[in-house]
């Protein structure tokens, strides 16, 4: 059945961060919200129906994860990504960030070093620093309008205190889907130095063909035994508010350690509705996701061609996955703060400031394209009319 992603839904007054909290975050009213990473599409019918059915039962007591919950995820991974996951490898957490935080506490000690690769999802910085570990930044290399990992940099920033790396695959905010070859190289370096890999793969279902998502744990025996992977239906099916995510830990000892720490903090996963929604998503979501990907890809193309025509100084970093577009404003005659002010005060759009993803994000902006085309077009028109006069011609 064809799904209607053009439908515009008023999300105001639903306590949603993206719309209702925008003025608080940006200090201005009436901004078009194209920032925080959730989409403006309605929850797919098969998820709504599953939750509605559960709602018809009048009691909402403690819940546990049934076999069918796990089976739905295992078959999804097999069918969608040709990756075999065992139930004994899994753990449910209320969010990827909760899982990452637990894994940092579990597999490193205070004072040890953890590598991240900016520009990267802002909370990675804070997760490491707030747990008293030492943050090591191995910047991605930006070359000819695209990004690659700096393997020489990686090798040289590792010392005896370095115990972990956190990767984002696909990489938020730059949209790279790391190839098998790149991940193999990364794993080889980690193996040489006995580094544990935390792989945040929350965006792994949102991949534009012909790119292919490679789960880190599938790379080698070392990767399987020394990685912790975080996935969720939250980005894929736009149900981030239902707080359900999965952790994949194939190594039995590490799985036990992680489970023990999760138990210590009573982190037992999702709510009644999160679990029902997650199972419905992974059971019935294939066709919906196929259509979503076509729609998102059309949004990418629309942004590229609109900017190419009307504001060619903005360079769009070609996304291989995610619904987040990384826009390069570095050829404008503006500093980062001024660019941000123009976007807020003149264009009246709310985009994520590139610099919040790391120092090398200065003069970039992250645009969320997970909205009906009319909304994205409105955003583009606002950006072009405000920035046109600042172009260096
Ligand atoms: C790369 C990445 N990891 C984690 C999260 C947040 O995950 P959760 O809400 O499950 O903690 C996001 C949300 O934007 C994200 O983009």
XYZ file of C-alpha atoms and ligand atoms in Angstrom:
409
model
C 0.000 0.000 0.000
C 1.314 3.478 -0.795
C 2.087 5.611 2.264
C 1.599 9.370 2.187
C 4.761 11.120 3.335
C 3.498 14.445 1.968
C 0.911 14.729 4.731
C 1.630 17.707 6.968
C 0.949 17.030 10.621
C 0.688 19.787 13.184
C 2.966 18.663 16.009
C 2.529 21.787 18.109
C 1.469 21.369 21.709
C 2.462 17.708 21.876
C 5.515 18.389 24.064
C 7.719 17.420 21.136
C 11.232 18.834 21.382
C 11.606 19.536 17.669
C 8.615 21.896 17.447
C 7.492 22.875 20.934
C 10.959 23.431 22.399
C 12.449 25.216 19.396
C 12.059 28.769 20.739
C 13.663 27.785 24.048
C 16.687 26.271 22.309
C 17.134 28.916 19.622
C 15.909 32.008 21.484
C 13.506 33.042 18.725
C 9.879 32.479 17.806
C 8.396 31.181 14.542
C 11.397 29.187 13.375
C 10.871 26.350 10.928
C 12.207 23.342 12.865
C 14.675 21.364 10.747
C 16.928 20.294 13.581
C 16.620 17.518 16.185
C 16.724 14.026 14.659
C 13.166 12.890 14.470
C 10.952 13.017 11.411
C 7.645 14.815 10.875
C 5.973 11.747 9.333
C 3.175 9.966 11.142
C 3.851 6.735 12.966
C 3.199 3.881 10.499
C -0.309 2.395 10.756
C 0.908 -1.084 11.757
C 2.655 0.407 14.802
C -0.283 2.624 15.753
C -2.640 -0.360 15.460
C -0.447 -2.600 17.597
C -0.268 0.074 20.301
C -4.020 0.752 20.028
C -4.725 -2.937 20.485
C -2.566 -2.993 23.606
C -4.259 0.166 24.856
C -7.594 -1.607 24.693
C -6.410 -3.760 27.579
C -7.053 -1.716 30.714
C -3.981 -2.720 32.732
C -0.461 -1.442 32.052
C 1.681 -3.241 34.600
C 5.301 -4.384 34.364
C 6.194 -5.978 31.083
C 8.910 -8.301 29.796
C 10.236 -9.027 26.329
C 8.552 -12.025 24.749
C 10.212 -14.481 22.376
C 8.267 -12.901 19.519
C 9.818 -9.520 20.373
C 13.323 -10.917 19.943
C 12.377 -13.007 16.909
C 11.007 -9.947 15.122
C 14.350 -8.157 15.504
C 16.436 -11.213 14.622
C 14.457 -11.816 11.406
C 14.649 -8.119 10.530
C 18.441 -8.143 10.799
C 18.627 -11.347 8.769
C 16.259 -10.234 6.017
C 17.249 -6.600 5.801
C 20.978 -6.809 6.466
C 21.864 -10.503 6.001
C 23.247 -10.521 9.517
C 22.522 -13.415 11.900
C 21.994 -12.318 15.466
C 21.391 -14.685 18.373
C 18.902 -13.922 21.120
C 21.596 -14.540 23.744
C 23.590 -11.602 22.308
C 20.802 -9.085 22.918
C 19.884 -6.691 25.660
C 17.155 -4.048 25.611
C 17.799 -0.523 26.892
C 15.535 2.533 26.939
C 17.872 4.324 24.550
C 21.107 4.025 22.643
C 22.736 6.680 24.820
C 21.885 4.742 27.980
C 23.519 1.691 26.437
C 26.608 3.623 25.356
C 26.963 5.084 28.809
C 26.749 1.673 30.468
C 29.270 0.200 28.031
C 31.746 3.006 28.759
C 31.433 2.343 32.486
C 31.674 -1.384 31.970
C 34.635 -1.702 29.640
C 36.873 1.235 30.594
C 38.081 2.821 33.817
C 38.203 6.503 34.823
C 41.261 8.173 33.299
C 41.434 5.812 30.314
C 41.232 7.195 26.809
C 38.337 6.852 24.395
C 38.545 7.897 20.744
C 35.778 9.567 18.759
C 35.895 10.850 15.181
C 34.468 14.388 14.804
C 32.451 15.867 13.344
C 30.204 13.462 15.201
C 26.965 13.236 17.156
C 27.351 15.739 20.018
C 26.556 13.458 22.998
C 29.625 11.288 22.276
C 31.793 14.105 23.674
C 29.682 14.474 26.755
C 29.320 10.703 27.373
C 33.083 10.308 27.537
C 33.860 13.442 29.517
C 31.065 13.081 32.042
C 32.276 9.597 32.910
C 35.781 10.912 33.714
C 37.386 9.197 30.757
C 39.791 11.111 28.528
C 38.421 12.174 25.173
C 40.691 11.691 22.160
C 39.548 13.304 18.929
C 40.661 11.714 15.691
C 39.059 14.057 13.168
C 37.601 12.689 9.959
C 39.338 13.929 6.821
C 37.262 16.250 4.608
C 38.516 16.058 1.060
C 36.870 16.925 -2.258
C 33.511 17.419 -0.580
C 33.448 14.105 1.237
C 34.700 12.482 4.387
C 36.951 9.546 5.174
C 38.442 8.123 8.347
C 41.979 9.146 9.223
C 43.602 5.756 9.768
C 47.117 7.169 10.201
C 45.748 9.625 12.744
C 43.976 6.791 14.504
C 47.078 4.656 14.727
C 49.128 7.553 16.038
C 46.668 8.732 18.703
C 46.570 5.336 20.408
C 48.753 4.748 23.465
C 48.705 2.375 26.443
C 45.852 4.277 28.057
C 43.591 4.084 24.990
C 40.964 1.395 25.493
C 37.963 2.215 23.357
C 36.654 3.864 20.202
C 33.069 4.982 19.581
C 31.974 4.963 15.964
C 28.790 6.133 14.294
C 27.717 3.959 11.359
C 26.101 5.492 9.362
C 27.904 8.538 10.627
C 25.781 11.348 12.066
C 26.072 14.178 10.900
C 28.015 13.584 7.672
C 25.915 10.678 6.344
C 28.738 8.281 5.473
C 27.884 4.578 5.463
C 31.267 3.091 6.259
C 32.267 0.415 3.763
C 33.331 -3.097 4.668
C 36.883 -2.185 3.610
C 36.969 0.882 5.843
C 35.563 -0.996 8.811
C 38.006 -3.848 8.231
C 40.896 -1.382 8.371
C 39.496 0.161 11.531
C 39.057 -3.239 13.179
C 42.616 -4.267 12.250
C 43.994 -1.193 14.000
C 41.777 -1.847 17.029
C 42.898 -5.466 17.155
C 46.577 -4.487 17.067
C 46.024 -2.275 20.109
C 43.334 -4.253 21.899
C 40.726 -1.516 21.599
C 37.034 -2.170 22.257
C 34.647 -0.799 19.642
C 31.311 0.756 20.550
C 29.312 1.000 17.335
C 26.325 3.319 17.363
C 24.350 1.891 14.442
C 21.041 3.599 15.242
C 20.735 4.939 11.657
C 21.612 1.610 10.025
C 18.234 1.044 8.380
C 18.318 4.374 6.583
C 20.721 3.581 3.781
C 20.534 4.826 0.201
C 21.313 2.216 -2.463
C 23.825 1.178 -3.655
C 25.450 1.755 -0.258
C 25.383 -1.207 2.080
C 25.372 -1.164 5.848
C 27.958 -3.506 7.356
C 27.446 -4.365 11.035
C 30.778 -3.908 12.798
C 30.492 -7.247 14.586
C 30.328 -9.058 11.222
C 33.793 -7.880 10.194
C 35.936 -10.491 11.979
C 36.241 -12.713 15.049
C 38.027 -9.875 16.844
C 35.206 -7.459 16.026
C 32.584 -9.976 17.103
C 34.246 -10.482 20.495
C 35.296 -6.910 21.122
C 32.397 -4.784 19.984
C 29.150 -3.589 21.455
C 26.573 -2.458 18.900
C 23.591 -0.211 19.493
C 20.545 -0.239 17.212
C 16.913 0.821 17.535
C 13.661 1.189 15.602
C 13.469 4.803 16.806
C 15.036 6.604 13.823
C 13.827 4.127 11.198
C 10.154 4.257 12.179
C 10.100 7.664 13.842
C 9.259 6.358 17.311
C 12.069 7.909 19.347
C 9.575 8.954 22.022
C 8.870 5.292 22.778
C 12.364 4.763 24.215
C 13.291 1.277 23.058
C 16.644 0.173 21.706
C 18.725 -2.956 21.440
C 22.311 -3.733 22.317
C 24.172 -6.528 20.511
C 27.026 -8.144 22.448
C 28.084 -11.462 20.907
C 30.844 -12.141 23.449
C 29.361 -14.053 26.378
C 31.570 -12.549 29.104
C 31.023 -9.022 27.883
C 27.299 -9.673 27.629
C 27.294 -10.858 31.251
C 29.261 -7.827 32.408
C 26.968 -5.450 30.563
C 23.857 -7.189 31.935
C 25.202 -7.013 35.480
C 25.753 -3.270 35.271
C 22.367 -2.742 33.625
C 20.779 -4.695 36.502
C 22.653 -2.624 39.064
C 20.973 0.490 37.671
C 17.691 -1.341 37.028
C 17.902 -0.572 33.333
C 15.377 -3.045 32.041
C 14.464 -1.649 28.678
C 11.240 -0.388 27.290
C 7.721 0.427 28.396
C 4.678 -1.648 27.456
C 4.165 0.492 24.362
C 7.811 0.616 23.372
C 8.009 -3.123 23.299
C 4.746 -3.540 21.352
C 5.763 -0.836 18.857
C 9.230 -2.273 18.359
C 7.901 -5.744 17.613
C 5.285 -4.390 15.185
C 7.929 -2.275 13.448
C 10.353 -5.118 12.895
C 7.577 -7.531 11.927
C 5.680 -5.372 9.433
C 7.978 -2.472 8.593
C 9.769 -3.555 5.393
C 7.423 -2.060 2.836
C 6.976 1.193 4.760
C 10.733 1.598 5.072
C 11.271 0.923 1.355
C 8.863 3.752 0.564
C 10.387 6.056 3.175
C 13.829 5.587 1.621
C 12.507 6.552 -1.818
C 10.915 9.665 -0.296
C 14.017 10.668 1.648
C 16.220 10.179 -1.398
C 13.880 12.459 -3.364
C 14.252 15.044 -0.587
C 18.034 14.788 -0.848
C 17.871 15.346 -4.603
C 15.464 18.242 -4.167
C 17.779 20.001 -1.696
C 20.798 19.430 -3.933
C 19.180 20.724 -7.090
C 17.472 23.675 -5.359
C 20.686 24.856 -3.743
C 22.711 24.212 -6.875
C 20.325 26.474 -8.774
C 19.670 29.211 -6.202
C 22.574 29.217 -3.743
C 25.432 27.278 -5.310
C 27.937 28.425 -2.702
C 26.380 25.961 -0.261
C 27.928 22.563 -0.805
C 25.837 19.540 0.102
C 27.865 16.608 1.390
C 26.357 13.633 -0.434
C 24.632 11.439 2.160
C 24.894 7.666 1.816
C 22.419 7.180 4.637
C 20.475 8.970 7.437
C 17.945 11.758 6.992
C 20.506 14.346 8.038
C 22.169 16.557 5.464
C 25.523 18.175 6.169
C 25.773 21.554 4.479
C 29.076 23.318 3.927
C 28.846 27.133 4.137
C 32.590 27.703 4.282
C 32.811 29.689 1.053
C 30.552 32.419 2.498
C 32.123 35.516 3.864
C 30.801 34.761 7.356
C 32.051 33.448 10.625
C 30.226 30.638 12.340
C 28.339 32.812 14.811
C 27.202 35.257 12.131
C 26.010 32.389 9.908
C 24.007 31.000 12.782
C 22.428 34.384 13.550
C 21.417 34.898 9.910
C 19.777 31.503 9.779
C 17.849 32.162 12.975
C 17.040 35.854 12.644
C 16.742 36.336 8.882
C 15.919 32.912 7.459
C 13.902 31.898 10.548
C 14.981 28.279 10.344
C 16.286 26.046 13.104
C 19.188 23.902 11.916
C 21.850 22.246 14.089
C 25.050 24.284 14.270
C 27.939 22.351 12.780
C 30.344 23.406 15.486
C 28.392 21.465 18.088
C 29.602 18.279 16.330
C 33.235 19.210 16.869
C 35.615 22.047 16.023
C 35.866 20.882 12.424
C 32.099 21.387 12.117
C 32.530 25.176 12.048
C 30.816 26.735 9.020
C 28.666 23.653 8.494
C 25.015 23.166 9.379
C 22.993 19.979 9.800
C 19.645 19.985 8.036
C 17.037 17.349 8.929
C 15.221 16.325 5.731
C 12.800 13.912 7.426
C 9.763 16.067 6.660
C 7.184 16.463 3.878
C 8.682 18.020 0.746
C 6.621 21.199 1.164
C 8.279 21.836 4.530
C 11.779 21.241 3.190
C 11.059 23.517 0.259
C 9.818 26.232 2.628
C 13.095 25.877 4.558
C 15.166 26.108 1.387
C 13.342 29.236 0.228
C 13.956 30.886 3.597
C 17.655 29.951 3.564
C 18.186 31.169 0.017
C 16.417 34.479 0.476
C 18.379 35.241 3.660
C 21.795 34.105 2.465
C 21.821 35.063 -1.180
C 23.366 38.487 -0.470
C 26.203 36.956 1.547
C 27.408 34.772 -1.319
C 30.918 35.566 -2.544
C 30.535 35.754 -6.255
C 23.921 8.670 16.205
C 22.846 8.749 17.254
N 22.945 7.993 18.362
C 22.009 8.031 19.332
C 20.923 8.858 19.234
C 19.935 8.918 20.370
O 19.474 7.647 20.660
P 18.519 7.375 21.894
O 17.430 8.375 21.826
O 18.062 5.973 21.647
O 19.358 7.485 23.117
C 20.768 9.669 18.101
C 19.634 10.591 17.986
O 19.663 11.524 17.239
C 21.758 9.596 17.085
O 21.661 10.332 15.967
